[in-house]
PDB file of C-alpha atoms in Angstrom:
ATOM      1  CA  MET A   1       6.106 -13.325   7.625  1.00  0.00           C
ATOM      2  CA  LEU A   2       6.739 -13.418   3.960  1.00  0.00           C
ATOM      3  CA  MET A   3       7.955  -9.878   4.007  1.00  0.00           C
ATOM      4  CA  SER A   4      10.631 -10.617   6.863  1.00  0.00           C
ATOM      5  CA  LEU A   5      11.714 -13.746   4.937  1.00  0.00           C
ATOM      6  CA  PHE A   6      12.155 -11.490   1.767  1.00  0.00           C
ATOM      7  CA  THR A   7      14.187  -8.879   3.464  1.00  0.00           C
ATOM      8  CA  ILE A   8      16.557 -11.552   5.089  1.00  0.00           C
ATOM      9  CA  GLY A   9      16.843 -13.147   1.763  1.00  0.00           C
ATOM     10  CA  LEU A  10      18.152  -9.939   0.274  1.00  0.00           C
ATOM     11  CA  TYR A  11      20.486  -9.348   3.040  1.00  0.00           C
ATOM     12  CA  ALA A  12      21.897 -12.810   2.807  1.00  0.00           C
ATOM     13  CA  GLN A  13      22.583 -12.446  -0.874  1.00  0.00           C
ATOM     14  CA  GLU A  14      24.555  -9.070  -0.720  1.00  0.00           C
ATOM     15  CA  GLY A  15      27.367 -10.381   1.145  1.00  0.00           C
ATOM     16  CA  PHE A  16      28.787  -7.197   1.535  1.00  0.00           C
ATOM     17  CA  GLY A  17      32.460  -7.112   2.713  1.00  0.00           C
ATOM     18  CA  GLU A  18      35.963  -7.020   1.149  1.00  0.00           C
ATOM     19  CA  PHE A  19      39.104  -8.140   3.035  1.00  0.00           C
ATOM     20  CA  SER A  20      41.948  -5.460   3.508  1.00  0.00           C
ATOM     21  CA  GLY A  21      45.131  -7.085   5.115  1.00  0.00           C
ATOM     22  CA  ASN A  22      43.517  -8.731   8.390  1.00  0.00           C
ATOM     23  CA  SER A  23      40.265  -6.579   8.524  1.00  0.00           C
ATOM     24  CA  VAL A  24      37.099  -6.735   6.738  1.00  0.00           C
ATOM     25  CA  ASN A  25      35.702  -3.399   5.212  1.00  0.00           C
ATOM     26  CA  VAL A  26      31.766  -3.659   5.235  1.00  0.00           C
ATOM     27  CA  MET A  27      30.531  -2.326   1.940  1.00  0.00           C
ATOM     28  CA  ASP A  28      27.631  -0.046   1.581  1.00  0.00           C
ATOM     29  CA  PRO A  29      24.792  -1.975  -0.349  1.00  0.00           C
ATOM     30  CA  SER A  30      22.989  -0.206  -2.905  1.00  0.00           C
ATOM     31  CA  TYR A  31      19.315  -0.538  -1.486  1.00  0.00           C
ATOM     32  CA  ARG A  32      17.766  -0.179   1.940  1.00  0.00           C
ATOM     33  CA  ILE A  33      15.020  -1.997   3.365  1.00  0.00           C
ATOM     34  CA  TYR A  34      12.566  -0.219   5.705  1.00  0.00           C
ATOM     35  CA  LEU A  35       9.629  -2.008   7.927  1.00  0.00           C
ATOM     36  CA  GLY A  36       6.905  -0.354   9.920  1.00  0.00           C
ATOM     37  CA  PRO A  37       3.293   0.563  10.900  1.00  0.00           C
ATOM     38  CA  LYS A  38       0.926   2.493   8.885  1.00  0.00           C
ATOM     39  CA  PHE A  39      -2.423   4.008   9.540  1.00  0.00           C
ATOM     40  CA  GLY A  40      -5.204   5.898   8.021  1.00  0.00           C
ATOM     41  CA  VAL A  41      -8.737   6.571   6.665  1.00  0.00           C
ATOM     42  CA  ASN A  42     -10.252   5.615   3.398  1.00  0.00           C
ATOM     43  CA  PHE A  43     -13.263   7.014   1.530  1.00  0.00           C
ATOM     44  CA  SER A  44     -15.215   4.271  -0.516  1.00  0.00           C
ATOM     45  CA  THR A  45     -17.945   4.598  -3.127  1.00  0.00           C
ATOM     46  CA  MET A  46     -19.425   2.229  -5.849  1.00  0.00           C
ATOM     47  CA  SER A  47     -19.800   2.955  -9.505  1.00  0.00           C
ATOM     48  CA  GLY A  48     -22.408   1.036 -11.686  1.00  0.00           C
ATOM     49  CA  ILE A  49     -25.488   1.381  -9.104  1.00  0.00           C
ATOM     50  CA  ASP A  50     -26.127   4.849  -9.831  1.00  0.00           C
ATOM     51  CA  GLU A  51     -29.992   3.946  -9.658  1.00  0.00           C
ATOM     52  CA  LEU A  52     -29.595   3.512  -5.942  1.00  0.00           C
ATOM     53  CA  ASN A  53     -27.617   6.804  -5.377  1.00  0.00           C
ATOM     54  CA  PRO A  54     -24.527   5.577  -3.673  1.00  0.00           C
ATOM     55  CA  SER A  55     -22.576   7.882  -1.409  1.00  0.00           C
ATOM     56  CA  ALA A  56     -19.188   7.700   0.090  1.00  0.00           C
ATOM     57  CA  GLY A  57     -18.518   6.245   3.520  1.00  0.00           C
ATOM     58  CA  VAL A  58     -15.444   6.825   5.740  1.00  0.00           C
ATOM     59  CA  GLY A  59     -13.644   3.760   7.317  1.00  0.00           C
ATOM     60  CA  LEU A  60     -10.395   3.106   9.016  1.00  0.00           C
ATOM     61  CA  GLN A  61      -7.209   1.176   7.785  1.00  0.00           C
ATOM     62  CA  GLY A  62      -4.105   0.033   9.162  1.00  0.00           C
ATOM     63  CA  GLY A  63      -1.304  -2.753   8.840  1.00  0.00           C
ATOM     64  CA  LEU A  64       2.187  -3.247   8.120  1.00  0.00           C
ATOM     65  CA  ALA A  65       4.486  -1.731   5.174  1.00  0.00           C
ATOM     66  CA  ALA A  66       7.972  -2.990   3.696  1.00  0.00           C
ATOM     67  CA  ASN A  67       9.633  -0.612   1.776  1.00  0.00           C
ATOM     68  CA  PHE A  68      12.654  -1.201  -0.548  1.00  0.00           C
ATOM     69  CA  ARG A  69      14.726   1.783  -2.016  1.00  0.00           C
ATOM     70  CA  PHE A  70      17.337   1.167  -4.535  1.00  0.00           C
ATOM     71  CA  GLY A  71      20.242   2.696  -6.178  1.00  0.00           C
ATOM     72  CA  ARG A  72      22.235   5.857  -5.497  1.00  0.00           C
ATOM     73  CA  ARG A  73      21.035   9.265  -6.801  1.00  0.00           C
ATOM     74  CA  THR A  74      24.521  10.463  -7.132  1.00  0.00           C
ATOM     75  CA  GLU A  75      27.906   8.462  -7.371  1.00  0.00           C
ATOM     76  CA  LYS A  76      28.875   9.223  -3.933  1.00  0.00           C
ATOM     77  CA  ALA A  77      25.595   9.131  -2.008  1.00  0.00           C
ATOM     78  CA  GLN A  78      24.508   6.463   0.157  1.00  0.00           C
ATOM     79  CA  GLY A  79      22.926   3.246  -0.891  1.00  0.00           C
ATOM     80  CA  GLY A  80      19.046   3.276  -1.186  1.00  0.00           C
ATOM     81  CA  THR A  81      18.759   6.960  -2.340  1.00  0.00           C
ATOM     82  CA  GLY A  82      17.799   6.233  -5.844  1.00  0.00           C
ATOM     83  CA  ARG A  83      15.052   7.089  -7.953  1.00  0.00           C
ATOM     84  CA  PHE A  84      13.313   3.838  -7.889  1.00  0.00           C
ATOM     85  CA  GLY A  85      11.569   1.590  -4.906  1.00  0.00           C
ATOM     86  CA  LEU A  86       8.920  -0.809  -3.990  1.00  0.00           C
ATOM     87  CA  GLN A  87       6.477  -0.809  -1.254  1.00  0.00           C
ATOM     88  CA  VAL A  88       4.567  -3.868  -0.308  1.00  0.00           C
ATOM     89  CA  GLU A  89       1.712  -3.667   2.321  1.00  0.00           C
ATOM     90  CA  ALA A  90      -0.510  -5.805   4.275  1.00  0.00           C
ATOM     91  CA  LEU A  91      -3.464  -3.975   5.637  1.00  0.00           C
ATOM     92  CA  TYR A  92      -6.886  -4.166   7.078  1.00  0.00           C
ATOM     93  CA  SER A  93      -9.521  -1.968   5.810  1.00  0.00           C
ATOM     94  CA  ARG A  94     -12.850  -1.143   6.747  1.00  0.00           C
ATOM     95  CA  ARG A  95     -15.121   0.243   4.045  1.00  0.00           C
ATOM     96  CA  SER A  96     -18.497   1.728   4.022  1.00  0.00           C
ATOM     97  CA  ILE A  97     -20.885   2.718   1.345  1.00  0.00           C
ATOM     98  CA  SER A  98     -24.570   4.232   1.781  1.00  0.00           C
ATOM     99  CA  THR A  99     -27.225   3.958  -0.880  1.00  0.00           C
ATOM    100  CA  ASP A 100     -31.077   4.734  -0.584  1.00  0.00           C
ATOM    101  CA  TYR A 101     -31.931   1.269   0.354  1.00  0.00           C
ATOM    102  CA  VAL A 102     -29.076  -0.038   2.494  1.00  0.00           C
ATOM    103  CA  ASP A 103     -25.810   0.698   4.165  1.00  0.00           C
ATOM    104  CA  VAL A 104     -23.088  -1.636   3.188  1.00  0.00           C
ATOM    105  CA  SER A 105     -19.790  -2.357   5.485  1.00  0.00           C
ATOM    106  CA  MET A 106     -16.899  -4.422   4.286  1.00  0.00           C
ATOM    107  CA  ASN A 107     -14.055  -5.895   5.965  1.00  0.00           C
ATOM    108  CA  CYS A 108     -11.116  -6.055   3.657  1.00  0.00           C
ATOM    109  CA  PHE A 109      -7.663  -7.422   3.752  1.00  0.00           C
ATOM    110  CA  GLU A 110      -5.486  -5.723   1.190  1.00  0.00           C
ATOM    111  CA  LEU A 111      -2.187  -6.515  -0.387  1.00  0.00           C
ATOM    112  CA  PRO A 112      -0.793  -3.589  -2.184  1.00  0.00           C
ATOM    113  CA  ILE A 113       2.311  -3.935  -4.393  1.00  0.00           C
ATOM    114  CA  LEU A 114       3.448  -0.566  -5.722  1.00  0.00           C
ATOM    115  CA  VAL A 115       6.392   0.755  -7.790  1.00  0.00           C
ATOM    116  CA  GLN A 116       7.591   3.973  -6.824  1.00  0.00           C
ATOM    117  CA  TYR A 117       9.416   6.755  -8.623  1.00  0.00           C
ATOM    118  CA  TYR A 118      11.234   9.463  -6.561  1.00  0.00           C
ATOM    119  CA  PHE A 119      10.893  12.598  -8.636  1.00  0.00           C
ATOM    120  CA  VAL A 120      12.801  14.422  -5.789  1.00  0.00           C
ATOM    121  CA  PRO A 121      14.589  12.651  -2.754  1.00  0.00           C
ATOM    122  CA  SER A 122      11.705  12.643  -0.401  1.00  0.00           C
ATOM    123  CA  TRP A 123       8.397  12.701  -2.748  1.00  0.00           C
ATOM    124  CA  SER A 124       7.513   9.733  -5.071  1.00  0.00           C
ATOM    125  CA  ILE A 125       4.712   8.575  -7.455  1.00  0.00           C
ATOM    126  CA  GLU A 126       3.473   5.187  -6.788  1.00  0.00           C
ATOM    127  CA  VAL A 127       1.576   2.853  -8.883  1.00  0.00           C
ATOM    128  CA  GLY A 128       0.586  -0.899  -9.068  1.00  0.00           C
ATOM    129  CA  PRO A 129      -2.041  -3.542  -8.159  1.00  0.00           C
ATOM    130  CA  THR A 130      -3.812  -4.075  -4.808  1.00  0.00           C
ATOM    131  CA  VAL A 131      -5.312  -7.496  -4.210  1.00  0.00           C
ATOM    132  CA  CYS A 132      -8.285  -7.146  -1.860  1.00  0.00           C
ATOM    133  CA  PHE A 133     -10.257  -9.818  -0.226  1.00  0.00           C
ATOM    134  CA  SER A 134     -13.464  -8.355   1.395  1.00  0.00           C
ATOM    135  CA  SER A 135     -16.430  -9.852   3.566  1.00  0.00           C
ATOM    136  CA  PRO A 136     -19.437  -7.587   3.691  1.00  0.00           C
ATOM    137  CA  THR A 137     -21.525  -7.208   6.936  1.00  0.00           C
ATOM    138  CA  VAL A 138     -25.105  -6.621   5.556  1.00  0.00           C
ATOM    139  CA  ASP A 139     -28.174  -8.744   5.712  1.00  0.00           C
ATOM    140  CA  ASN A 140     -29.441 -10.069   2.491  1.00  0.00           C
ATOM    141  CA  TYR A 141     -31.292  -7.384   0.776  1.00  0.00           C
ATOM    142  CA  ASN A 142     -32.783  -7.025  -2.568  1.00  0.00           C
ATOM    143  CA  ALA A 143     -33.288  -3.727  -4.377  1.00  0.00           C
ATOM    144  CA  GLY A 144     -34.576  -4.099  -7.849  1.00  0.00           C
ATOM    145  CA  ASN A 145     -32.015  -5.736 -10.018  1.00  0.00           C
ATOM    146  CA  TYR A 146     -29.453  -5.504  -7.234  1.00  0.00           C
ATOM    147  CA  ARG A 147     -28.690  -8.167  -4.731  1.00  0.00           C
ATOM    148  CA  PHE A 148     -27.039  -7.189  -1.505  1.00  0.00           C
ATOM    149  CA  GLY A 149     -25.598 -10.034   0.553  1.00  0.00           C
ATOM    150  CA  ALA A 150     -22.872 -11.402   2.915  1.00  0.00           C
ATOM    151  CA  ASP A 151     -20.796 -13.333   0.445  1.00  0.00           C
ATOM    152  CA  SER A 152     -17.123 -12.809   0.507  1.00  0.00           C
ATOM    153  CA  SER A 153     -15.384 -11.604  -2.721  1.00  0.00           C
ATOM    154  CA  ALA A 154     -11.856 -10.793  -4.233  1.00  0.00           C
ATOM    155  CA  ASP A 155     -10.797  -8.159  -6.335  1.00  0.00           C
ATOM    156  CA  VAL A 156      -7.696  -6.553  -8.013  1.00  0.00           C
ATOM    157  CA  MET A 157      -7.567  -2.824  -7.769  1.00  0.00           C
ATOM    158  CA  ILE A 158      -5.406  -0.443  -9.838  1.00  0.00           C
ATOM    159  CA  SER A 159      -3.782   1.641  -7.155  1.00  0.00           C
ATOM    160  CA  ALA A 160      -1.904   5.216  -7.943  1.00  0.00           C
ATOM    161  CA  GLY A 161      -0.992   7.966  -5.633  1.00  0.00           C
ATOM    162  CA  ILE A 162       1.784  10.041  -4.326  1.00  0.00           C
ATOM    163  CA  GLY A 163       3.955   9.483  -1.292  1.00  0.00           C
ATOM    164  CA  TYR A 164       6.170  11.236   1.069  1.00  0.00           C
ATOM    165  CA  ARG A 165       9.107   9.911   3.232  1.00  0.00           C
ATOM    166  CA  HIS A 166      11.221  11.905   5.800  1.00  0.00           C
ATOM    167  CA  LYS A 167      14.655  10.799   6.506  1.00  0.00           C
ATOM    168  CA  SER A 168      13.465  10.346  10.121  1.00  0.00           C
ATOM    169  CA  GLY A 169      11.149   7.404   9.071  1.00  0.00           C
ATOM    170  CA  PHE A 170       7.948   9.388   8.926  1.00  0.00           C
ATOM    171  CA  MET A 171       5.740   8.574   5.890  1.00  0.00           C
ATOM    172  CA  ALA A 172       2.538   9.920   4.369  1.00  0.00           C
ATOM    173  CA  ASN A 173       0.554   8.662   1.376  1.00  0.00           C
ATOM    174  CA  ALA A 174      -2.433   9.843  -0.658  1.00  0.00           C
ATOM    175  CA  ARG A 175      -3.830   6.959  -3.049  1.00  0.00           C
ATOM    176  CA  TYR A 176      -6.575   6.201  -5.367  1.00  0.00           C
ATOM    177  CA  ASN A 177      -7.782   2.491  -5.701  1.00  0.00           C
ATOM    178  CA  ARG A 178      -9.998   1.661  -8.608  1.00  0.00           C
ATOM    179  CA  GLY A 179     -11.585  -1.770  -8.541  1.00  0.00           C
ATOM    180  CA  LEU A 180     -11.740  -3.937 -11.635  1.00  0.00           C
ATOM    181  CA  SER A 181     -14.243  -6.559 -10.721  1.00  0.00           C
ATOM    182  CA  GLU A 182     -17.874  -6.494  -9.574  1.00  0.00           C
ATOM    183  CA  SER A 183     -18.434  -7.138  -6.128  1.00  0.00           C
ATOM    184  CA  PHE A 184     -21.039  -8.960  -4.263  1.00  0.00           C
ATOM    185  CA  VAL A 185     -23.636  -6.538  -5.802  1.00  0.00           C
ATOM    186  CA  ALA A 186     -23.320  -5.206  -9.569  1.00  0.00           C
ATOM    187  CA  GLY A 187     -20.778  -2.376  -8.885  1.00  0.00           C
ATOM    188  CA  LYS A 188     -17.173  -1.784  -8.759  1.00  0.00           C
ATOM    189  CA  VAL A 189     -15.496  -0.442  -5.556  1.00  0.00           C
ATOM    190  CA  SER A 190     -13.428   2.634  -5.779  1.00  0.00           C
ATOM    191  CA  THR A 191     -11.628   4.006  -2.632  1.00  0.00           C
ATOM    192  CA  PHE A 192      -9.440   7.153  -1.913  1.00  0.00           C
ATOM    193  CA  SER A 193      -7.240   6.714   1.132  1.00  0.00           C
ATOM    194  CA  LEU A 194      -4.990   9.003   3.244  1.00  0.00           C
ATOM    195  CA  SER A 195      -2.319   7.371   5.564  1.00  0.00           C
ATOM    196  CA  VAL A 196       0.547   7.896   7.723  1.00  0.00           C
ATOM    197  CA  GLY A 197       3.362   5.661   9.376  1.00  0.00           C
ATOM    198  CA  TRP A 198       6.783   5.249  10.553  1.00  0.00           C
ATOM    199  CA  LEU A 199       9.475   3.035   8.680  1.00  0.00           C
ATOM    200  CA  PHE A 200      12.309   1.943  10.637  1.00  0.00           C
ATOM    201  CA  SER A 201      15.565   0.867   8.645  1.00  0.00           C
ATOM    202  CA  LEU A 202      16.623  -2.582   9.114  1.00  0.00           C
ATOM    203  CA  LYS A 203      20.398  -1.330   8.311  1.00  0.00           C
ATOM    204  CA  LYS A 204      22.302  -0.047  11.267  1.00  0.00           C
TER     205      LYS A 204
END
């Protein structure tokens, strides 16, 4: 809902149009806004608990992505073809981590906010923070100095990756996320994700 309100606000502020006689010529805005679903898989692990021998687990993710592409690559190019963009997502992510003592699954709600640099028209480098709220699904369990429990936690992750977007709307991303805070156990979660999606332009 917040992403939809933001996109409507941007369109309203542009006010594009100029009068020529009795007609109005619609001006091409300098940006484009896209919205659509995305789905993928992630591979999760946890650092700081090496004694427990953690191994990566596979989980699914899915949600909604809003992409804002700014500027023009050349003077005569369409708007929204420039080198910079912003991608905001709302995702549900399932993470799984295995150790010698217990297997942990986490239900996560993620909010990535990534700045994009398009080094070629369809490929971009993206970097930014991801806010993550997670709730593990594991019974209370003690393993030496480590306590596994069912307490919810919040984390801010640093995300970096590479993205591809075709003019048809198809997109793909490969992304690494590094957690900055210790979770419900004395470790920091890291994930590597692969995803695909489809973005629809809000400008006809």
